[in-house]
PDB file of C-alpha atoms and ligand atoms in Angstrom:
ATOM      1  CA  MET Y   1      75.232  94.778  91.831  1.00 63.00           C
ATOM      2  CA  ALA Y   2      78.386  96.117  90.179  1.00 88.00           C
ATOM      3  CA  ARG Y   3      81.640  95.166  91.862  1.00 96.00           C
ATOM      4  CA  LYS Y   4      83.561  98.223  93.054  1.00 95.00           C
ATOM      5  CA  PRO Y   5      87.123  98.147  91.737  1.00 96.00           C
ATOM      6  CA  ILE Y   6      89.885  97.975  94.287  1.00 97.00           C
ATOM      7  CA  ILE Y   7      93.561  98.857  94.002  1.00 98.00           C
ATOM      8  CA  VAL Y   8      95.778  97.529  96.783  1.00 98.00           C
ATOM      9  CA  GLY Y   9      99.375  98.589  97.429  1.00 98.00           C
ATOM     10  CA  ASN Y  10     101.413  95.895  99.148  1.00 98.00           C
ATOM     11  CA  TRP Y  11     104.493  97.605 100.530  1.00 98.00           C
ATOM     12  CA  LYS Y  12     106.004  94.339 101.764  1.00 98.00           C
ATOM     13  CA  MET Y  13     108.983  94.899 104.148  1.00 98.00           C
ATOM     14  CA  ASN Y  14     109.445  98.499 103.064  1.00 98.00           C
ATOM     15  CA  GLY Y  15     108.757 101.721 104.891  1.00 96.00           C
ATOM     16  CA  THR Y  16     109.719 103.073 108.291  1.00 97.00           C
ATOM     17  CA  VAL Y  17     106.974 104.902 110.161  1.00 98.00           C
ATOM     18  CA  GLU Y  18     108.300 108.182 108.796  1.00 98.00           C
ATOM     19  CA  GLU Y  19     108.381 106.882 105.221  1.00 97.00           C
ATOM     20  CA  THR Y  20     104.893 105.419 105.585  1.00 97.00           C
ATOM     21  CA  LEU Y  21     103.390 108.701 106.718  1.00 97.00           C
ATOM     22  CA  LYS Y  22     105.171 110.596 103.944  1.00 97.00           C
ATOM     23  CA  LEU Y  23     103.921 108.165 101.324  1.00 97.00           C
ATOM     24  CA  ILE Y  24     100.338 108.292 102.592  1.00 97.00           C
ATOM     25  CA  THR Y  25     100.418 112.100 102.757  1.00 96.00           C
ATOM     26  CA  GLU Y  26     101.638 112.378  99.156  1.00 96.00           C
ATOM     27  CA  LEU Y  27      99.088 109.861  97.974  1.00 95.00           C
ATOM     28  CA  HIS Y  28      96.206 111.546  99.760  1.00 94.00           C
ATOM     29  CA  HIS Y  29      97.251 114.988  98.577  1.00 92.00           C
ATOM     30  CA  LYS Y  30      96.755 114.037  94.920  1.00 90.00           C
ATOM     31  CA  LEU Y  31      93.924 111.548  95.272  1.00 90.00           C
ATOM     32  CA  GLU Y  32      90.683 113.120  94.075  1.00 83.00           C
ATOM     33  CA  SER Y  33      87.570 111.216  95.120  1.00 79.00           C
ATOM     34  CA  PRO Y  34      88.619 107.930  93.540  1.00 81.00           C
ATOM     35  CA  GLU Y  35      85.921 105.693  92.103  1.00 88.00           C
ATOM     36  CA  VAL Y  36      87.861 102.717  93.354  1.00 94.00           C
ATOM     37  CA  ASP Y  37      88.660 101.432  96.813  1.00 96.00           C
ATOM     38  CA  VAL Y  38      92.247 102.474  97.499  1.00 97.00           C
ATOM     39  CA  VAL Y  39      94.016 100.278 100.036  1.00 98.00           C
ATOM     40  CA  VAL Y  40      97.569 100.386 101.365  1.00 98.00           C
ATOM     41  CA  ALA Y  41      99.342  97.618 103.267  1.00 98.00           C
ATOM     42  CA  PRO Y  42     102.353  99.007 105.171  1.00 98.00           C
ATOM     43  CA  PRO Y  43     104.484  96.860 107.504  1.00 98.00           C
ATOM     44  CA  PHE Y  44     103.042  96.049 110.953  1.00 98.00           C
ATOM     45  CA  THR Y  45     105.215  98.642 112.719  1.00 98.00           C
ATOM     46  CA  SER Y  46     103.662 101.447 110.655  1.00 97.00           C
ATOM     47  CA  LEU Y  47     100.042 100.352 110.901  1.00 98.00           C
ATOM     48  CA  TYR Y  48      99.168 102.250 114.073  1.00 98.00           C
ATOM     49  CA  SER Y  49     100.637 105.559 112.847  1.00 97.00           C
ATOM     50  CA  ALA Y  50      98.949 105.042 109.492  1.00 98.00           C
ATOM     51  CA  TYR Y  51      95.638 104.379 111.260  1.00 97.00           C
ATOM     52  CA  VAL Y  52      95.923 107.652 113.214  1.00 97.00           C
ATOM     53  CA  MET Y  53      96.711 109.584 110.027  1.00 96.00           C
ATOM     54  CA  LEU Y  54      93.995 107.898 107.976  1.00 96.00           C
ATOM     55  CA  GLN Y  55      91.282 108.940 110.405  1.00 94.00           C
ATOM     56  CA  GLU Y  56      91.488 112.280 108.587  1.00 91.00           C
ATOM     57  CA  MET Y  57      91.799 110.647 105.164  1.00 92.00           C
ATOM     58  CA  PRO Y  58      88.951 108.157 104.820  1.00 90.00           C
ATOM     59  CA  THR Y  59      89.482 107.661 101.074  1.00 93.00           C
ATOM     60  CA  ILE Y  60      92.473 105.438 101.834  1.00 96.00           C
ATOM     61  CA  LYS Y  61      91.848 102.135 103.579  1.00 97.00           C
ATOM     62  CA  LEU Y  62      94.304 100.059 105.537  1.00 98.00           C
ATOM     63  CA  ALA Y  63      95.367  96.444 105.083  1.00 98.00           C
ATOM     64  CA  ALA Y  64      97.771  94.241 107.004  1.00 98.00           C
ATOM     65  CA  GLN Y  65     100.108  91.930 105.084  1.00 98.00           C
ATOM     66  CA  ASN Y  66      99.483  88.885 107.257  1.00 98.00           C
ATOM     67  CA  MET Y  67      97.835  87.754 110.510  1.00 98.00           C
ATOM     68  CA  HIS Y  68      97.699  84.787 112.867  1.00 98.00           C
ATOM     69  CA  TRP Y  69      94.524  82.764 113.106  1.00 98.00           C
ATOM     70  CA  GLU Y  70      94.316  82.765 116.917  1.00 98.00           C
ATOM     71  CA  ALA Y  71      92.953  85.840 118.684  1.00 97.00           C
ATOM     72  CA  GLU Y  72      95.743  85.876 121.304  1.00 98.00           C
ATOM     73  CA  GLY Y  73      98.172  83.576 123.087  1.00 98.00           C
ATOM     74  CA  ALA Y  74     101.683  82.181 123.156  1.00 98.00           C
ATOM     75  CA  TYR Y  75     102.591  82.769 119.500  1.00 98.00           C
ATOM     76  CA  THR Y  76     105.795  84.794 119.668  1.00 98.00           C
ATOM     77  CA  GLY Y  77     106.165  87.285 116.866  1.00 97.00           C
ATOM     78  CA  GLU Y  78     102.612  86.961 115.601  1.00 98.00           C
ATOM     79  CA  ILE Y  79      99.791  89.517 115.236  1.00 98.00           C
ATOM     80  CA  SER Y  80      96.109  88.620 115.496  1.00 98.00           C
ATOM     81  CA  GLY Y  81      93.077  89.856 113.637  1.00 98.00           C
ATOM     82  CA  VAL Y  82      91.755  91.309 116.897  1.00 98.00           C
ATOM     83  CA  PHE Y  83      94.731  93.685 117.023  1.00 98.00           C
ATOM     84  CA  LEU Y  84      94.268  94.609 113.370  1.00 98.00           C
ATOM     85  CA  LYS Y  85      90.606  95.359 113.911  1.00 97.00           C
ATOM     86  CA  GLU Y  86      91.473  97.571 116.877  1.00 96.00           C
ATOM     87  CA  ILE Y  87      93.440  99.888 114.565  1.00 95.00           C
ATOM     88  CA  ALA Y  88      90.724  99.944 111.928  1.00 91.00           C
ATOM     89  CA  CYS Y  89      92.336  97.682 109.369  1.00 97.00           C
ATOM     90  CA  ASP Y  90      89.620  96.813 106.873  1.00 97.00           C
ATOM     91  CA  TYR Y  91      91.596  94.265 104.890  1.00 98.00           C
ATOM     92  CA  VAL Y  92      94.280  91.647 105.426  1.00 98.00           C
ATOM     93  CA  ILE Y  93      96.413  90.007 102.745  1.00 98.00           C
ATOM     94  CA  ILE Y  94      96.475  86.251 103.285  1.00 98.00           C
ATOM     95  CA  GLY Y  95      98.539  83.554 101.590  1.00 98.00           C
ATOM     96  CA  HIS Y  96     100.839  85.832  99.615  1.00 98.00           C
ATOM     97  CA  SER Y  97     103.255  83.654  97.655  1.00 98.00           C
ATOM     98  CA  GLU Y  98     106.214  85.149  99.519  1.00 98.00           C
ATOM     99  CA  ARG Y  99     104.710  83.851 102.754  1.00 98.00           C
ATOM    100  CA  ARG Y 100     104.004  80.462 101.215  1.00 98.00           C
ATOM    101  CA  GLN Y 101     107.510  80.322  99.697  1.00 97.00           C
ATOM    102  CA  TYR Y 102     109.759  81.810 102.415  1.00 97.00           C
ATOM    103  CA  PHE Y 103     107.740  81.138 105.565  1.00 97.00           C
ATOM    104  CA  ALA Y 104     106.364  77.716 104.694  1.00 97.00           C
ATOM    105  CA  GLU Y 105     102.777  78.886 104.912  1.00 98.00           C
ATOM    106  CA  THR Y 106     100.553  75.946 104.025  1.00 98.00           C
ATOM    107  CA  ASP Y 107      97.078  75.838 102.521  1.00 98.00           C
ATOM    108  CA  GLU Y 108      95.846  74.692 105.944  1.00 98.00           C
ATOM    109  CA  ALA Y 109      97.313  77.782 107.633  1.00 98.00           C
ATOM    110  CA  VAL Y 110      95.844  79.970 104.896  1.00 98.00           C
ATOM    111  CA  CYS Y 111      92.443  78.378 105.504  1.00 98.00           C
ATOM    112  CA  LYS Y 112      92.598  79.096 109.250  1.00 98.00           C
ATOM    113  CA  LYS Y 113      93.705  82.677 108.617  1.00 98.00           C
ATOM    114  CA  VAL Y 114      90.892  83.342 106.146  1.00 98.00           C
ATOM    115  CA  ALA Y 115      88.336  81.938 108.616  1.00 98.00           C
ATOM    116  CA  SER Y 116      89.767  83.990 111.464  1.00 98.00           C
ATOM    117  CA  ALA Y 117      89.826  87.184 109.373  1.00 98.00           C
ATOM    118  CA  VAL Y 118      86.176  86.708 108.439  1.00 98.00           C
ATOM    119  CA  ALA Y 119      85.307  86.057 112.098  1.00 97.00           C
ATOM    120  CA  GLN Y 120      86.989  89.366 113.010  1.00 97.00           C
ATOM    121  CA  GLU Y 121      85.100  91.141 110.209  1.00 97.00           C
ATOM    122  CA  LEU Y 122      88.298  91.816 108.297  1.00 98.00           C
ATOM    123  CA  ILE Y 123      88.172  91.403 104.518  1.00 98.00           C
ATOM    124  CA  PRO Y 124      90.685  88.770 103.412  1.00 98.00           C
ATOM    125  CA  ILE Y 125      92.621  89.400 100.218  1.00 98.00           C
ATOM    126  CA  LEU Y 126      93.341  85.769  99.456  1.00 98.00           C
ATOM    127  CA  CYS Y 127      96.356  85.302  97.172  1.00 98.00           C
ATOM    128  CA  ILE Y 128      96.559  82.327  94.840  1.00 98.00           C
ATOM    129  CA  GLY Y 129      98.695  81.587  91.809  1.00 98.00           C
ATOM    130  CA  GLU Y 130     100.817  79.077  89.968  1.00 98.00           C
ATOM    131  CA  THR Y 131     104.606  78.827  89.723  1.00 98.00           C
ATOM    132  CA  ARG Y 132     106.405  78.969  86.382  1.00 97.00           C
ATOM    133  CA  ASP Y 133     106.811  75.178  86.327  1.00 98.00           C
ATOM    134  CA  GLN Y 134     103.159  74.598  87.137  1.00 98.00           C
ATOM    135  CA  ARG Y 135     102.126  76.854  84.239  1.00 98.00           C
ATOM    136  CA  ALA Y 136     104.623  75.203  81.886  1.00 97.00           C
ATOM    137  CA  SER Y 137     103.223  71.779  82.721  1.00 98.00           C
ATOM    138  CA  GLY Y 138      99.611  72.874  82.183  1.00 98.00           C
ATOM    139  CA  LYS Y 139      98.654  72.712  85.865  1.00 98.00           C
ATOM    140  CA  THR Y 140      97.566  76.330  86.374  1.00 98.00           C
ATOM    141  CA  GLU Y 141      93.864  75.587  86.769  1.00 98.00           C
ATOM    142  CA  ASN Y 142      94.508  72.605  89.060  1.00 98.00           C
ATOM    143  CA  VAL Y 143      96.630  74.790  91.311  1.00 98.00           C
ATOM    144  CA  LEU Y 144      94.067  77.611  91.409  1.00 98.00           C
ATOM    145  CA  GLU Y 145      91.263  75.182  92.155  1.00 98.00           C
ATOM    146  CA  SER Y 146      93.198  73.392  94.869  1.00 98.00           C
ATOM    147  CA  GLN Y 147      94.321  76.618  96.570  1.00 98.00           C
ATOM    148  CA  LEU Y 148      90.802  78.084  96.479  1.00 98.00           C
ATOM    149  CA  LYS Y 149      89.171  74.870  97.656  1.00 98.00           C
ATOM    150  CA  LYS Y 150      91.483  74.555 100.666  1.00 98.00           C
ATOM    151  CA  ALA Y 151      91.566  78.250 101.586  1.00 98.00           C
ATOM    152  CA  LEU Y 152      87.786  78.610 101.502  1.00 98.00           C
ATOM    153  CA  SER Y 153      86.865  75.250 103.006  1.00 98.00           C
ATOM    154  CA  ALA Y 154      85.797  76.839 106.316  1.00 98.00           C
ATOM    155  CA  ILE Y 155      83.857  79.697 104.726  1.00 98.00           C
ATOM    156  CA  PRO Y 156      80.109  79.162 104.251  1.00 97.00           C
ATOM    157  CA  MET Y 157      78.280  80.836 101.382  1.00 97.00           C
ATOM    158  CA  SER Y 158      76.791  83.451 103.736  1.00 97.00           C
ATOM    159  CA  GLU Y 159      80.304  84.732 104.545  1.00 97.00           C
ATOM    160  CA  ALA Y 160      81.907  84.465 101.118  1.00 98.00           C
ATOM    161  CA  LYS Y 161      80.697  87.546  99.278  1.00 96.00           C
ATOM    162  CA  ASN Y 162      83.172  90.066 100.758  1.00 95.00           C
ATOM    163  CA  ILE Y 163      86.234  87.922 100.211  1.00 98.00           C
ATOM    164  CA  VAL Y 164      88.678  89.294  97.653  1.00 98.00           C
ATOM    165  CA  VAL Y 165      90.685  86.802  95.590  1.00 98.00           C
ATOM    166  CA  ALA Y 166      94.002  87.975  94.135  1.00 98.00           C
ATOM    167  CA  TYR Y 167      95.302  85.998  91.181  1.00 98.00           C
ATOM    168  CA  GLU Y 168      99.059  86.390  91.409  1.00 98.00           C
ATOM    169  CA  PRO Y 169     101.176  84.076  89.251  1.00 98.00           C
ATOM    170  CA  VAL Y 170     104.267  83.466  91.391  1.00 98.00           C
ATOM    171  CA  TRP Y 171     106.569  83.941  88.395  1.00 98.00           C
ATOM    172  CA  ALA Y 172     105.116  87.384  87.670  1.00 98.00           C
ATOM    173  CA  ILE Y 173     105.722  88.819  91.139  1.00 98.00           C
ATOM    174  CA  GLY Y 174     108.587  91.297  91.117  1.00 96.00           C
ATOM    175  CA  SER Y 175     109.964  89.834  87.880  1.00 97.00           C
ATOM    176  CA  GLY Y 176     108.824  92.407  85.330  1.00 97.00           C
ATOM    177  CA  GLU Y 177     107.100  89.559  83.452  1.00 97.00           C
ATOM    178  CA  THR Y 178     103.348  89.297  83.195  1.00 98.00           C
ATOM    179  CA  PRO Y 179     100.928  86.818  81.670  1.00 98.00           C
ATOM    180  CA  THR Y 180      99.202  87.864  78.450  1.00 98.00           C
ATOM    181  CA  GLU Y 181      95.771  89.464  78.662  1.00 98.00           C
ATOM    182  CA  LYS Y 182      94.258  86.199  77.404  1.00 98.00           C
ATOM    183  CA  GLU Y 183      96.033  84.217  80.114  1.00 98.00           C
ATOM    184  CA  ILE Y 184      94.790  86.572  82.850  1.00 98.00           C
ATOM    185  CA  GLU Y 185      91.294  86.556  81.360  1.00 98.00           C
ATOM    186  CA  SER Y 186      91.229  82.804  81.302  1.00 98.00           C
ATOM    187  CA  ALA Y 187      92.510  82.473  84.888  1.00 98.00           C
ATOM    188  CA  ALA Y 188      90.003  85.065  86.154  1.00 98.00           C
ATOM    189  CA  TYR Y 189      87.163  83.321  84.307  1.00 98.00           C
ATOM    190  CA  PHE Y 190      88.240  80.004  85.790  1.00 98.00           C
ATOM    191  CA  ILE Y 191      88.337  81.499  89.308  1.00 98.00           C
ATOM    192  CA  ARG Y 192      84.882  83.114  88.960  1.00 98.00           C
ATOM    193  CA  ASN Y 193      83.468  79.915  87.567  1.00 98.00           C
ATOM    194  CA  TYR Y 194      84.994  77.801  90.313  1.00 98.00           C
ATOM    195  CA  LEU Y 195      83.667  80.187  93.001  1.00 98.00           C
ATOM    196  CA  GLY Y 196      80.262  79.746  91.396  1.00 98.00           C
ATOM    197  CA  ARG Y 197      80.564  75.980  91.728  1.00 98.00           C
ATOM    198  CA  LEU Y 198      81.860  76.249  95.305  1.00 98.00           C
ATOM    199  CA  TYR Y 199      79.045  78.629  96.341  1.00 98.00           C
ATOM    200  CA  ASP Y 200      76.583  79.823  93.723  1.00 98.00           C
ATOM    201  CA  ALA Y 201      76.693  82.205  90.761  1.00 98.00           C
ATOM    202  CA  PRO Y 202      75.209  85.256  92.572  1.00 98.00           C
ATOM    203  CA  THR Y 203      77.769  84.858  95.372  1.00 98.00           C
ATOM    204  CA  ALA Y 204      80.630  84.405  92.919  1.00 98.00           C
ATOM    205  CA  ASN Y 205      79.450  87.480  91.037  1.00 98.00           C
ATOM    206  CA  THR Y 206      79.757  89.670  94.125  1.00 98.00           C
ATOM    207  CA  MET Y 207      83.319  88.513  94.941  1.00 98.00           C
ATOM    208  CA  ARG Y 208      86.127  90.716  93.660  1.00 98.00           C
ATOM    209  CA  ILE Y 209      89.014  89.166  91.742  1.00 98.00           C
ATOM    210  CA  LEU Y 210      92.283  91.064  91.445  1.00 98.00           C
ATOM    211  CA  TYR Y 211      95.315  90.575  89.262  1.00 98.00           C
ATOM    212  CA  GLY Y 212      98.787  91.013  90.783  1.00 98.00           C
ATOM    213  CA  GLY Y 213     102.298  90.589  89.409  1.00 98.00           C
ATOM    214  CA  SER Y 214     104.556  93.294  87.936  1.00 98.00           C
ATOM    215  CA  VAL Y 215     101.734  95.796  87.574  1.00 98.00           C
ATOM    216  CA  ASN Y 216     102.971  99.246  86.564  1.00 98.00           C
ATOM    217  CA  SER Y 217     101.446 102.477  85.311  1.00 96.00           C
ATOM    218  CA  GLU Y 218     101.842 101.339  81.683  1.00 97.00           C
ATOM    219  CA  ASN Y 219     100.079  97.988  81.933  1.00 97.00           C
ATOM    220  CA  SER Y 220      97.498  98.709  84.681  1.00 98.00           C
ATOM    221  CA  GLY Y 221      94.843 100.144  82.319  1.00 97.00           C
ATOM    222  CA  ILE Y 222      95.103  97.057  80.125  1.00 97.00           C
ATOM    223  CA  PHE Y 223      94.699  94.692  83.086  1.00 98.00           C
ATOM    224  CA  LEU Y 224      91.737  96.654  84.462  1.00 97.00           C
ATOM    225  CA  ARG Y 225      89.883  96.165  81.160  1.00 97.00           C
ATOM    226  CA  ILE Y 226      90.083  92.382  81.361  1.00 98.00           C
ATOM    227  CA  PRO Y 227      86.691  90.732  82.010  1.00 97.00           C
ATOM    228  CA  ASN Y 228      86.341  89.383  85.570  1.00 98.00           C
ATOM    229  CA  ILE Y 229      89.263  91.475  86.850  1.00 98.00           C
ATOM    230  CA  ASP Y 230      87.999  93.912  89.482  1.00 98.00           C
ATOM    231  CA  GLY Y 231      91.241  95.502  90.550  1.00 98.00           C
ATOM    232  CA  LEU Y 232      94.944  95.120  91.142  1.00 98.00           C
ATOM    233  CA  LEU Y 233      97.345  94.053  93.859  1.00 98.00           C
ATOM    234  CA  VAL Y 234     100.461  96.145  93.326  1.00 98.00           C
ATOM    235  CA  GLY Y 235     103.830  95.544  94.960  1.00 98.00           C
ATOM    236  CA  GLY Y 236     106.910  97.511  93.851  1.00 98.00           C
ATOM    237  CA  ALA Y 237     105.092 100.300  91.998  1.00 98.00           C
ATOM    238  CA  SER Y 238     102.927 101.111  95.031  1.00 98.00           C
ATOM    239  CA  LEU Y 239     105.979 102.469  96.859  1.00 98.00           C
ATOM    240  CA  PHE Y 240     106.073 105.455  94.510  1.00 97.00           C
ATOM    241  CA  PRO Y 241     103.071 107.754  95.021  1.00 96.00           C
ATOM    242  CA  GLU Y 242     103.129 109.133  91.466  1.00 96.00           C
ATOM    243  CA  LYS Y 243     103.234 105.618  89.951  1.00 97.00           C
ATOM    244  CA  PHE Y 244     100.565 104.304  92.316  1.00 97.00           C
ATOM    245  CA  LEU Y 245      98.352 107.310  91.519  1.00 96.00           C
ATOM    246  CA  LYS Y 246      98.689 106.672  87.787  1.00 96.00           C
ATOM    247  CA  ILE Y 247      97.682 103.068  88.386  1.00 97.00           C
ATOM    248  CA  ILE Y 248      94.629 104.202  90.384  1.00 96.00           C
ATOM    249  CA  GLU Y 249      93.753 106.716  87.652  1.00 93.00           C
ATOM    250  CA  SER Y 250      94.202 104.173  84.865  1.00 92.00           C
ATOM    251  CA  ARG Y 251      90.832 102.836  85.959  1.00 77.00           C
ATOM    252  CA  HIS Y 252      89.243 105.857  84.217  1.00 71.00           C
ATOM    253  CA  SER Y 253      90.668 104.878  80.856  1.00 61.00           C
ATOM    254  CA  SER Y 254      89.393 101.348  81.326  1.00 44.00           C
ATOM    255  CA  SER Y 255      85.625 101.774  81.063  1.00 42.00           C
TER     256      SER Y 255
HETATM  257  C1  PEP G   1     102.863  91.562  95.167  1.00 91.33           C
HETATM  258  O1  PEP G   1     103.688  91.687  96.054  1.00 91.33           O
HETATM  259  O2  PEP G   1     101.744  91.124  95.439  1.00 91.33           O
HETATM  260  C2  PEP G   1     103.217  91.954  93.810  1.00 91.33           C
HETATM  261  C3  PEP G   1     102.343  91.736  92.875  1.00 91.33           C
HETATM  262  O3  PEP G   1     104.455  92.517  93.608  1.00 91.33           O
HETATM  263  P1  PEP G   1     104.957  93.269  92.267  1.00 91.33           P
HETATM  264  O4  PEP G   1     103.858  94.215  91.863  1.00 91.33           O
HETATM  265  O5  PEP G   1     106.199  93.983  92.702  1.00 91.33           O
HETATM  266  O6  PEP G   1     105.204  92.218  91.242  1.00 91.33           O
END
């Protein structure tokens, strides 16, 4: 079965409720039956309003940017997958490098979050990727393998097929720098191959692999043509409806 492409906009800590609704309205207005899954990830405070608005706009799906692994309890400041499910979030970004880097999120925490998301029937968008130093010292594949192995250690083969893996080199996020097509192709091939070893080839072949890191409307079509890349995780450019739309549309020039 062909993997449906998916374009995810990660708005990070940007967007009041008013700005979120404006952005979604503009996006929806110009979005004509996309052949890709279009997903937006506004901040937590905007999710409920976005959910209400998106009930009339089913072409756009909702993601959260993070979650806690427990369903409820004394975890001040945290949000659980149960709450995300209640407001019809379909996806949740887990293990973004900014969370690993600034909020000390460990592979163990990422593993618990992925397992909890799957248990709540949310689709995890699991972010993995090497730092600049790790790439320079030839450790990219070791890092990808180790992050995948730990993050998916609680996920049996029967639950793995919906999981989305986002390859996001840490040094490419928000920097304007990107790997070459060959480097992305090789990382995506490695990820698919490793997923095949972890589960089996048919399972690995149903899992979607995204590229993320300084995607813009000029380079998106190129990235979408790379073998084993099934979509994009877009940060900065997703805050501008016209840029995000071009990125979504660049899928058409990619087949
Ligand atoms: C991201 O936040 O996942 C990301 C890829 O950001 P940017 O597109 O701004 O590099």
